mmCIF file of C-alpha atoms in Angstrom:
data_model
loop_
_atom_site.group_PDB
_atom_site.id
_atom_site.type_symbol
_atom_site.label_atom_id
_atom_site.label_comp_id
_atom_site.label_asym_id
_atom_site.label_seq_id
_atom_site.Cartn_x
_atom_site.Cartn_y
_atom_site.Cartn_z
ATOM 1 C CA MET L 1 -35.108 24.898 -72.487
ATOM 2 C CA ASN L 2 -37.020 21.347 -71.375
ATOM 3 C CA GLY L 3 -35.005 19.587 -73.183
ATOM 4 C CA MET L 4 -32.383 20.795 -71.598
ATOM 5 C CA ALA L 5 -33.457 20.429 -68.159
ATOM 6 C CA SER L 6 -34.154 16.565 -68.511
ATOM 7 C CA ASP L 7 -30.222 16.282 -69.120
ATOM 8 C CA HIS L 8 -29.615 16.654 -65.144
ATOM 9 C CA ASN L 9 -31.367 14.183 -63.434
ATOM 10 C CA THR L 10 -33.657 15.455 -60.386
ATOM 11 C CA SER L 11 -30.770 15.351 -57.243
ATOM 12 C CA SER L 12 -29.041 17.832 -59.443
ATOM 13 C CA GLN L 13 -30.921 19.875 -59.785
ATOM 14 C CA ASP L 14 -32.687 19.997 -56.277
ATOM 15 C CA GLU L 15 -28.431 20.967 -55.251
ATOM 16 C CA TYR L 16 -28.000 23.055 -58.084
ATOM 17 C CA LEU L 17 -29.384 24.857 -61.464
ATOM 18 C CA PRO L 18 -26.726 26.659 -63.219
ATOM 19 C CA HIS L 19 -27.520 29.866 -65.090
ATOM 20 C CA TYR L 20 -28.947 28.760 -68.123
ATOM 21 C CA LEU L 21 -31.352 26.477 -66.711
ATOM 22 C CA GLN L 22 -32.728 29.188 -64.284
ATOM 23 C CA LYS L 23 -35.833 31.013 -65.469
ATOM 24 C CA GLU L 24 -34.160 33.553 -67.303
ATOM 25 C CA ASP L 25 -33.560 33.272 -70.966
ATOM 26 C CA PRO L 26 -29.914 32.305 -71.097
ATOM 27 C CA PHE L 27 -28.738 33.695 -74.357
ATOM 28 C CA ALA L 28 -29.854 37.185 -73.691
ATOM 29 C CA SER L 29 -27.514 39.239 -73.000
ATOM 30 C CA LYS L 30 -27.131 40.451 -69.724
ATOM 31 C CA LEU L 31 -24.464 43.040 -70.487
ATOM 32 C CA SER L 32 -25.619 45.966 -71.570
ATOM 33 C CA ARG L 33 -26.292 47.043 -75.921
ATOM 34 C CA GLU L 34 -23.112 49.938 -75.592
ATOM 35 C CA ALA L 35 -21.068 47.010 -73.807
ATOM 36 C CA ASP L 36 -22.038 44.383 -76.474
ATOM 37 C CA ILE L 37 -20.999 47.311 -79.630
ATOM 38 C CA VAL L 38 -17.647 47.654 -78.409
ATOM 39 C CA ALA L 39 -17.294 44.142 -77.585
ATOM 40 C CA GLY L 40 -18.005 43.024 -81.262
ATOM 41 C CA PHE L 41 -16.377 45.959 -83.028
ATOM 42 C CA TYR L 42 -13.617 44.660 -80.665
ATOM 43 C CA LEU L 43 -13.812 40.980 -81.995
ATOM 44 C CA THR L 44 -13.829 42.289 -85.842
ATOM 45 C CA VAL L 45 -10.708 44.295 -85.328
ATOM 46 C CA ILE L 46 -9.240 40.997 -84.106
ATOM 47 C CA GLY L 47 -10.640 38.673 -86.818
ATOM 48 C CA ILE L 48 -9.830 40.723 -89.543
ATOM 49 C CA LEU L 49 -6.043 40.889 -88.265
ATOM 50 C CA SER L 50 -5.764 37.695 -86.882
ATOM 51 C CA THR L 51 -7.765 35.955 -90.653
ATOM 52 C CA LEU L 52 -5.324 38.298 -92.967
ATOM 53 C CA GLY L 53 -1.918 37.707 -90.715
ATOM 54 C CA ASN L 54 -2.359 33.874 -90.491
ATOM 55 C CA GLY L 55 -3.699 33.608 -94.517
ATOM 56 C CA TYR L 56 -0.749 35.370 -95.112
ATOM 57 C CA VAL L 57 1.743 32.534 -92.975
ATOM 58 C CA ILE L 58 0.162 30.102 -94.978
ATOM 59 C CA PHE L 59 -0.007 31.139 -98.140
ATOM 60 C CA MET L 60 3.984 32.045 -98.185
ATOM 61 C CA SER L 61 4.735 28.837 -96.074
ATOM 62 C CA SER L 62 3.133 26.932 -98.976
ATOM 63 C CA LYS L 63 5.252 28.602 -102.134
ATOM 64 C CA ARG L 64 8.356 27.038 -100.328
ATOM 65 C CA LYS L 65 6.588 23.743 -98.819
ATOM 66 C CA LYS L 66 8.848 21.143 -99.801
ATOM 67 C CA LYS L 67 11.676 23.109 -98.320
ATOM 68 C CA LEU L 68 9.773 23.658 -94.415
ATOM 69 C CA ARG L 69 12.067 22.220 -91.763
ATOM 70 C CA PRO L 70 9.883 20.092 -88.829
ATOM 71 C CA ALA L 71 9.393 23.068 -86.490
ATOM 72 C CA GLU L 72 8.321 25.428 -89.544
ATOM 73 C CA ILE L 73 5.941 22.693 -90.436
ATOM 74 C CA MET L 74 4.380 22.762 -87.332
ATOM 75 C CA THR L 75 3.884 26.398 -87.190
ATOM 76 C CA VAL L 76 2.043 26.337 -90.245
ATOM 77 C CA ASN L 77 -0.305 23.743 -88.187
ATOM 78 C CA LEU L 78 -0.707 26.386 -85.693
ATOM 79 C CA ALA L 79 -1.852 29.231 -88.298
ATOM 80 C CA VAL L 80 -4.251 27.316 -89.709
ATOM 81 C CA CYS L 81 -5.792 26.113 -85.735
ATOM 82 C CA ASP L 82 -6.048 30.417 -85.203
ATOM 83 C CA LEU L 83 -7.333 30.917 -88.933
ATOM 84 C CA GLY L 84 -10.144 28.019 -88.251
ATOM 85 C CA ILE L 85 -11.193 30.118 -84.683
ATOM 86 C CA SER L 86 -11.086 32.882 -86.819
ATOM 87 C CA VAL L 87 -12.873 32.441 -89.873
ATOM 88 C CA VAL L 88 -15.327 29.166 -88.002
ATOM 89 C CA GLY L 89 -15.677 31.235 -84.836
ATOM 90 C CA LYS L 90 -15.548 35.195 -84.417
ATOM 91 C CA PRO L 91 -18.374 35.240 -86.810
ATOM 92 C CA PHE L 92 -20.921 33.230 -84.364
ATOM 93 C CA SER L 93 -19.835 36.120 -81.720
ATOM 94 C CA ILE L 94 -19.425 38.821 -83.455
ATOM 95 C CA ILE L 95 -23.029 38.637 -84.540
ATOM 96 C CA SER L 96 -24.136 38.111 -81.366
ATOM 97 C CA PHE L 97 -22.723 40.799 -79.671
ATOM 98 C CA PHE L 98 -24.115 42.850 -82.071
ATOM 99 C CA SER L 99 -27.013 41.928 -81.756
ATOM 100 C CA HIS L 100 -27.397 41.761 -78.121
ATOM 101 C CA ARG L 101 -28.145 37.949 -77.641
ATOM 102 C CA TRP L 102 -26.855 34.483 -79.135
ATOM 103 C CA VAL L 103 -28.678 34.494 -82.150
ATOM 104 C CA PHE L 104 -28.087 30.899 -83.286
ATOM 105 C CA GLY L 105 -30.164 28.380 -80.104
ATOM 106 C CA TRP L 106 -28.270 26.022 -78.863
ATOM 107 C CA MET L 107 -26.979 23.958 -82.025
ATOM 108 C CA GLY L 108 -25.468 26.960 -82.543
ATOM 109 C CA CYS L 109 -24.073 26.920 -79.611
ATOM 110 C CA ARG L 110 -22.943 23.805 -79.395
ATOM 111 C CA TRP L 111 -20.950 23.925 -82.687
ATOM 112 C CA TYR L 112 -19.293 26.916 -81.139
ATOM 113 C CA GLY L 113 -18.533 25.953 -78.001
ATOM 114 C CA TRP L 114 -16.918 22.333 -80.152
ATOM 115 C CA ALA L 115 -15.174 24.609 -82.683
ATOM 116 C CA GLY L 116 -13.868 26.730 -80.613
ATOM 117 C CA PHE L 117 -12.376 24.295 -77.692
ATOM 118 C CA PHE L 118 -11.179 21.791 -80.930
ATOM 119 C CA PHE L 119 -8.649 24.602 -83.033
ATOM 120 C CA GLY L 120 -7.880 25.908 -78.864
ATOM 121 C CA CYS L 121 -6.767 22.434 -77.765
ATOM 122 C CA GLY L 122 -4.931 21.794 -81.190
ATOM 123 C CA SER L 123 -3.478 25.543 -80.598
ATOM 124 C CA LEU L 124 -2.527 24.195 -77.469
ATOM 125 C CA ILE L 125 -0.920 20.763 -78.379
ATOM 126 C CA THR L 126 0.403 22.026 -81.313
ATOM 127 C CA MET L 127 2.698 24.559 -79.584
ATOM 128 C CA THR L 128 3.320 21.318 -76.994
ATOM 129 C CA ALA L 129 4.947 19.340 -79.649
ATOM 130 C CA VAL L 130 7.297 22.597 -81.270
ATOM 131 C CA SER L 131 7.607 22.468 -77.571
ATOM 132 C CA LEU L 132 9.302 19.039 -77.948
ATOM 133 C CA ASP L 133 11.057 19.597 -81.386
ATOM 134 C CA ARG L 134 13.078 22.826 -79.772
ATOM 135 C CA TYR L 135 13.811 20.388 -76.645
ATOM 136 C CA LEU L 136 15.033 17.793 -78.539
ATOM 137 C CA LYS L 137 17.171 20.259 -81.381
ATOM 138 C CA ILE L 138 18.929 22.249 -78.007
ATOM 139 C CA CYS L 139 19.625 19.185 -75.723
ATOM 140 C CA HIS L 140 19.830 15.657 -77.597
ATOM 141 C CA LEU L 141 21.432 16.574 -81.092
ATOM 142 C CA SER L 142 21.375 12.703 -81.621
ATOM 143 C CA TYR L 143 16.836 12.765 -81.067
ATOM 144 C CA GLY L 144 16.879 15.804 -82.893
ATOM 145 C CA THR L 145 19.040 14.684 -86.167
ATOM 146 C CA TRP L 146 17.115 11.600 -86.221
ATOM 147 C CA LEU L 147 13.534 13.980 -86.353
ATOM 148 C CA LYS L 148 12.548 14.768 -90.375
ATOM 149 C CA ARG L 149 9.424 16.055 -92.402
ATOM 150 C CA HIS L 150 7.474 12.669 -92.360
ATOM 151 C CA HIS L 151 7.823 12.611 -88.142
ATOM 152 C CA ALA L 152 6.100 16.311 -88.395
ATOM 153 C CA PHE L 153 3.289 14.632 -90.314
ATOM 154 C CA ILE L 154 3.400 11.872 -88.013
ATOM 155 C CA CYS L 155 2.865 14.106 -85.311
ATOM 156 C CA LEU L 156 0.128 16.942 -86.879
ATOM 157 C CA ALA L 157 -2.676 13.299 -87.514
ATOM 158 C CA ILE L 158 -1.720 12.284 -83.895
ATOM 159 C CA ILE L 159 -2.668 16.497 -82.713
ATOM 160 C CA TRP L 160 -6.110 16.564 -84.477
ATOM 161 C CA ALA L 161 -6.735 12.960 -83.865
ATOM 162 C CA TYR L 162 -5.958 14.087 -79.925
ATOM 163 C CA ALA L 163 -8.475 17.740 -80.391
ATOM 164 C CA THR L 164 -11.245 15.521 -82.338
ATOM 165 C CA PHE L 165 -11.351 13.180 -79.449
ATOM 166 C CA TRP L 166 -11.092 15.633 -76.320
ATOM 167 C CA ALA L 167 -13.465 18.289 -78.030
ATOM 168 C CA THR L 168 -16.264 15.623 -78.510
ATOM 169 C CA VAL L 169 -16.084 13.677 -75.144
ATOM 170 C CA PRO L 170 -19.068 16.382 -74.160
ATOM 171 C CA PHE L 171 -21.564 14.795 -76.633
ATOM 172 C CA ALA L 172 -20.995 11.755 -75.449
ATOM 173 C CA GLY L 173 -23.580 12.494 -72.373
ATOM 174 C CA VAL L 174 -20.228 13.191 -69.890
ATOM 175 C CA GLY L 175 -19.932 16.752 -70.550
ATOM 176 C CA ASN L 176 -21.284 19.485 -72.524
ATOM 177 C CA TYR L 177 -21.626 23.086 -74.519
ATOM 178 C CA ALA L 178 -23.373 25.359 -72.629
ATOM 179 C CA PRO L 179 -23.857 29.277 -72.762
ATOM 180 C CA GLU L 180 -21.361 31.819 -71.383
ATOM 181 C CA PRO L 181 -23.276 33.914 -68.498
ATOM 182 C CA PHE L 182 -23.174 36.651 -69.839
ATOM 183 C CA GLY L 183 -24.817 34.739 -72.600
ATOM 184 C CA THR L 184 -23.434 36.337 -76.179
ATOM 185 C CA SER L 185 -21.095 33.491 -76.197
ATOM 186 C CA CYS L 186 -20.597 29.306 -75.942
ATOM 187 C CA THR L 187 -18.363 27.357 -74.005
ATOM 188 C CA LEU L 188 -17.609 24.354 -72.158
ATOM 189 C CA ASP L 189 -20.137 23.139 -69.640
ATOM 190 C CA TRP L 190 -17.952 24.552 -66.741
ATOM 191 C CA TRP L 191 -21.167 24.506 -64.355
ATOM 192 C CA LEU L 192 -21.707 20.787 -64.416
ATOM 193 C CA ALA L 193 -19.087 20.718 -61.579
ATOM 194 C CA GLN L 194 -21.104 22.459 -59.240
ATOM 195 C CA ALA L 195 -24.338 19.775 -60.293
ATOM 196 C CA SER L 196 -22.478 16.280 -60.025
ATOM 197 C CA VAL L 197 -19.466 14.158 -59.258
ATOM 198 C CA ALA L 198 -19.616 12.525 -62.965
ATOM 199 C CA GLY L 199 -18.974 16.226 -63.711
ATOM 200 C CA GLN L 200 -16.139 16.947 -61.836
ATOM 201 C CA ALA L 201 -14.452 13.793 -63.261
ATOM 202 C CA PHE L 202 -15.050 15.739 -66.530
ATOM 203 C CA VAL L 203 -13.797 18.758 -65.782
ATOM 204 C CA LEU L 204 -10.937 17.688 -64.018
ATOM 205 C CA SER L 205 -9.879 15.436 -67.218
ATOM 206 C CA ILE L 206 -10.157 18.360 -69.421
ATOM 207 C CA LEU L 207 -8.506 20.512 -67.623
ATOM 208 C CA PHE L 208 -5.834 18.175 -66.964
ATOM 209 C CA PHE L 209 -5.440 17.071 -70.479
ATOM 210 C CA CYS L 210 -5.954 20.039 -72.308
ATOM 211 C CA LEU L 211 -4.388 22.690 -69.941
ATOM 212 C CA LEU L 212 -2.198 21.378 -67.262
ATOM 213 C CA PHE L 213 0.019 18.630 -68.809
ATOM 214 C CA PRO L 214 0.767 20.700 -72.080
ATOM 215 C CA THR L 215 1.581 23.218 -70.534
ATOM 216 C CA ALA L 216 3.807 21.247 -67.688
ATOM 217 C CA VAL L 217 5.622 19.892 -70.905
ATOM 218 C CA ILE L 218 5.834 23.175 -72.282
ATOM 219 C CA VAL L 219 7.005 24.853 -69.197
ATOM 220 C CA PHE L 220 9.772 21.508 -68.599
ATOM 221 C CA SER L 221 11.047 22.139 -72.038
ATOM 222 C CA TYR L 222 11.936 25.928 -72.728
ATOM 223 C CA VAL L 223 13.409 25.859 -68.679
ATOM 224 C CA LYS L 224 15.509 22.516 -70.129
ATOM 225 C CA ILE L 225 16.926 24.494 -72.911
ATOM 226 C CA ILE L 226 17.488 27.896 -70.773
ATOM 227 C CA LEU L 227 20.245 25.743 -68.822
ATOM 228 C CA LYS L 228 21.152 24.203 -71.797
ATOM 229 C CA VAL L 229 22.099 27.499 -73.722
ATOM 230 C CA LYS L 230 24.060 28.950 -70.721
ATOM 231 C CA SER L 231 25.960 26.019 -70.702
ATOM 232 C CA SER L 232 27.104 25.564 -74.087
ATOM 233 C CA THR L 233 27.479 29.391 -75.234
ATOM 234 C CA LYS L 234 31.242 28.102 -74.373
ATOM 235 C CA GLU L 235 31.324 25.147 -76.691
ATOM 236 C CA VAL L 236 29.739 26.719 -79.224
ATOM 237 C CA ALA L 237 31.689 29.055 -80.257
ATOM 238 C CA HIS L 238 34.617 26.533 -80.751
ATOM 239 C CA TYR L 239 33.172 24.795 -83.720
ATOM 240 C CA ASP L 240 33.578 26.577 -86.812
ATOM 241 C CA THR L 241 31.148 29.161 -88.967
ATOM 242 C CA ARG L 242 28.314 26.541 -90.217
ATOM 243 C CA ILE L 243 27.893 24.619 -87.009
ATOM 244 C CA GLN L 244 27.847 28.183 -85.063
ATOM 245 C CA ASN L 245 25.092 29.462 -87.946
ATOM 246 C CA SER L 246 23.249 26.510 -87.681
ATOM 247 C CA HIS L 247 23.051 27.162 -83.954
ATOM 248 C CA VAL L 248 22.432 30.493 -84.326
ATOM 249 C CA LEU L 249 19.251 29.746 -86.917
ATOM 250 C CA GLU L 250 18.013 26.163 -84.255
ATOM 251 C CA MET L 251 18.292 29.495 -81.204
ATOM 252 C CA LYS L 252 15.376 32.156 -82.918
ATOM 253 C CA LEU L 253 13.282 28.943 -83.470
ATOM 254 C CA THR L 254 13.642 28.577 -80.360
ATOM 255 C CA LYS L 255 12.311 32.078 -79.640
ATOM 256 C CA VAL L 256 10.046 32.237 -82.100
ATOM 257 C CA ALA L 257 8.402 28.929 -80.015
ATOM 258 C CA MET L 258 8.491 30.616 -76.550
ATOM 259 C CA LEU L 259 7.217 34.058 -77.601
ATOM 260 C CA ILE L 260 4.505 32.201 -78.939
ATOM 261 C CA CYS L 261 3.514 30.243 -75.895
ATOM 262 C CA ALA L 262 4.050 32.432 -73.520
ATOM 263 C CA GLY L 263 1.617 34.867 -75.581
ATOM 264 C CA PHE L 264 -0.903 31.616 -75.778
ATOM 265 C CA LEU L 265 -0.794 31.099 -72.205
ATOM 266 C CA ILE L 266 -0.516 34.838 -70.709
ATOM 267 C CA ALA L 267 -4.112 35.217 -73.180
ATOM 268 C CA TRP L 268 -5.767 31.800 -71.967
ATOM 269 C CA ILE L 269 -4.900 31.558 -68.495
ATOM 270 C CA PRO L 270 -7.075 34.472 -67.338
ATOM 271 C CA TYR L 271 -10.062 32.754 -68.914
ATOM 272 C CA ALA L 272 -8.391 29.131 -67.477
ATOM 273 C CA VAL L 273 -8.788 30.580 -64.078
ATOM 274 C CA VAL L 274 -12.421 31.772 -63.763
ATOM 275 C CA SER L 275 -13.760 28.866 -65.477
ATOM 276 C CA VAL L 276 -11.916 26.703 -63.025
ATOM 277 C CA TRP L 277 -13.393 29.243 -60.102
ATOM 278 C CA SER L 278 -16.653 28.422 -62.223
ATOM 279 C CA ALA L 279 -16.654 25.092 -62.021
ATOM 280 C CA PHE L 280 -15.598 24.481 -57.960
ATOM 281 C CA GLY L 281 -15.787 28.162 -56.524
ATOM 282 C CA GLN L 282 -19.026 29.284 -55.090
ATOM 283 C CA PRO L 283 -21.857 28.713 -57.806
ATOM 284 C CA ASP L 284 -22.196 32.087 -59.455
ATOM 285 C CA SER L 285 -19.564 34.125 -57.782
ATOM 286 C CA VAL L 286 -18.018 35.181 -60.495
ATOM 287 C CA PRO L 287 -19.186 38.657 -61.523
ATOM 288 C CA ILE L 288 -20.890 38.546 -65.158
ATOM 289 C CA GLN L 289 -19.179 42.288 -65.782
ATOM 290 C CA PHE L 290 -15.745 40.467 -64.717
ATOM 291 C CA SER L 291 -16.216 36.468 -66.655
ATOM 292 C CA VAL L 292 -16.252 38.818 -69.930
ATOM 293 C CA VAL L 293 -12.938 39.943 -70.039
ATOM 294 C CA PRO L 294 -11.385 37.213 -70.023
ATOM 295 C CA THR L 295 -12.964 35.820 -72.607
ATOM 296 C CA LEU L 296 -12.206 38.610 -74.679
ATOM 297 C CA LEU L 297 -8.791 38.274 -74.046
ATOM 298 C CA ALA L 298 -8.213 34.511 -74.911
ATOM 299 C CA LYS L 299 -10.289 35.165 -78.006
ATOM 300 C CA SER L 300 -7.211 37.170 -78.802
ATOM 301 C CA ALA L 301 -4.443 35.161 -78.886
ATOM 302 C CA ALA L 302 -5.003 34.223 -82.056
ATOM 303 C CA MET L 303 -3.958 37.624 -83.893
ATOM 304 C CA TYR L 304 -0.116 37.498 -81.802
ATOM 305 C CA ASN L 305 1.071 34.793 -84.125
ATOM 306 C CA PRO L 306 1.485 36.235 -87.251
ATOM 307 C CA ILE L 307 2.872 39.539 -85.753
ATOM 308 C CA ILE L 308 6.136 37.200 -84.035
ATOM 309 C CA TYR L 309 6.496 35.263 -87.294
ATOM 310 C CA GLN L 310 6.809 38.834 -89.507
ATOM 311 C CA VAL L 311 9.124 40.071 -85.984
ATOM 312 C CA ILE L 312 11.454 37.167 -86.113
ATOM 313 C CA ASP L 313 11.409 36.475 -89.263
ATOM 314 C CA CYS L 314 13.234 39.914 -90.397
ATOM 315 C CA LYS L 315 16.236 38.794 -87.755
ATOM 316 C CA LEU L 316 16.084 34.805 -89.458
ATOM 317 C CA THR L 317 16.600 36.714 -93.247
ATOM 318 C CA CYS L 318 19.215 38.677 -91.747
ATOM 319 C CA CYS L 319 20.713 35.535 -89.634
ATOM 320 C CA ARG L 320 21.153 33.420 -92.821
ATOM 321 C CA SER L 321 22.090 36.599 -95.400
ATOM 322 C CA GLY L 322 24.663 36.913 -92.955
ATOM 323 C CA GLY L 323 26.175 33.340 -92.551
ATOM 324 C CA LEU L 324 25.770 33.212 -96.267
ATOM 325 C CA LYS L 325 27.918 36.353 -96.719
ATOM 326 C CA THR L 326 30.728 34.400 -94.428
ATOM 327 C CA LEU L 327 30.703 31.599 -96.178
ATOM 328 C CA ARG L 328 31.254 33.106 -98.982
ATOM 329 C CA ARG L 329 34.774 34.646 -98.315
ATOM 330 C CA LYS L 330 35.544 31.716 -96.417
ATOM 331 C CA SER L 331 35.450 30.018 -100.201
ATOM 332 C CA SER L 332 36.907 32.514 -101.883
ATOM 333 C CA LEU L 333 39.468 33.173 -99.110
ATOM 334 C CA ASN L 334 39.863 28.669 -100.007
ATOM 335 C CA LYS L 335 40.547 29.823 -103.727
ATOM 336 C CA SER L 336 42.793 32.869 -103.782
ATOM 337 C CA ARG L 337 45.032 30.283 -101.279
#
């Protein structure tokens, strides 16, 4: 505790002391034991389903890795991020909820905070790349046909470098990872914004580059896609069957991407709102019992994507089989002629 306190200058401490520097134990649970047990079971179910679902997606994709399209490579990367959150992060919080306190100390807290932010940022930037890929494929066909598999792998390298940079920045002395107010989980130190101007600059940078800017790109891409689809539906009807089938397949992949992005944002936006309020609102004005709900909702985001993959994959299979039947009929007709 004294080591943590020395990280903050004296003037900042006189103005504001975050919850983890106050006299009480920052790692003791502020919830009832019953609430911790319920949260522990909830995260256990989420973790098992997420691990099995994303593991299955990765396994099935590895069987046809040479045939994956660029958009599918990105969705596999998203499954890797979700699996990382489930395997690396969730066991820490599950054990802590059942133990009624965070049991891994400051080092474990910083590791858990880094891993959660690293994989979460990787997920959002991957979805940003997917939305841009869909935008180029639907709205700018010449650019869309230019994008190949090796471009997707270059994009993956950029995504992982981006996530590594922003997740590691807090260790450079401009930020930190700290326990949540309810004690049994850790996150970015949003409360630094209450202590100093440098803390405010750190939090604003994280919010812009790791939330607002990627979200704006996603929203822009899908709004443009929706407008383009409305105007081009009649045009596609005049093309031959292969072009129509290709268009339908691209739209199915776009629907997958839209659903994934919507699920991720719905899960994370309440947590982002609470975090921003903790950073710039009245100090300690967010009730502890209220702050735990958005945290648990955000941790469920990794479970949705495999469900979306499977639901849409059935439709994609039907689409492909329907297209094949049409082409076979066309081929047999040509032979008979």
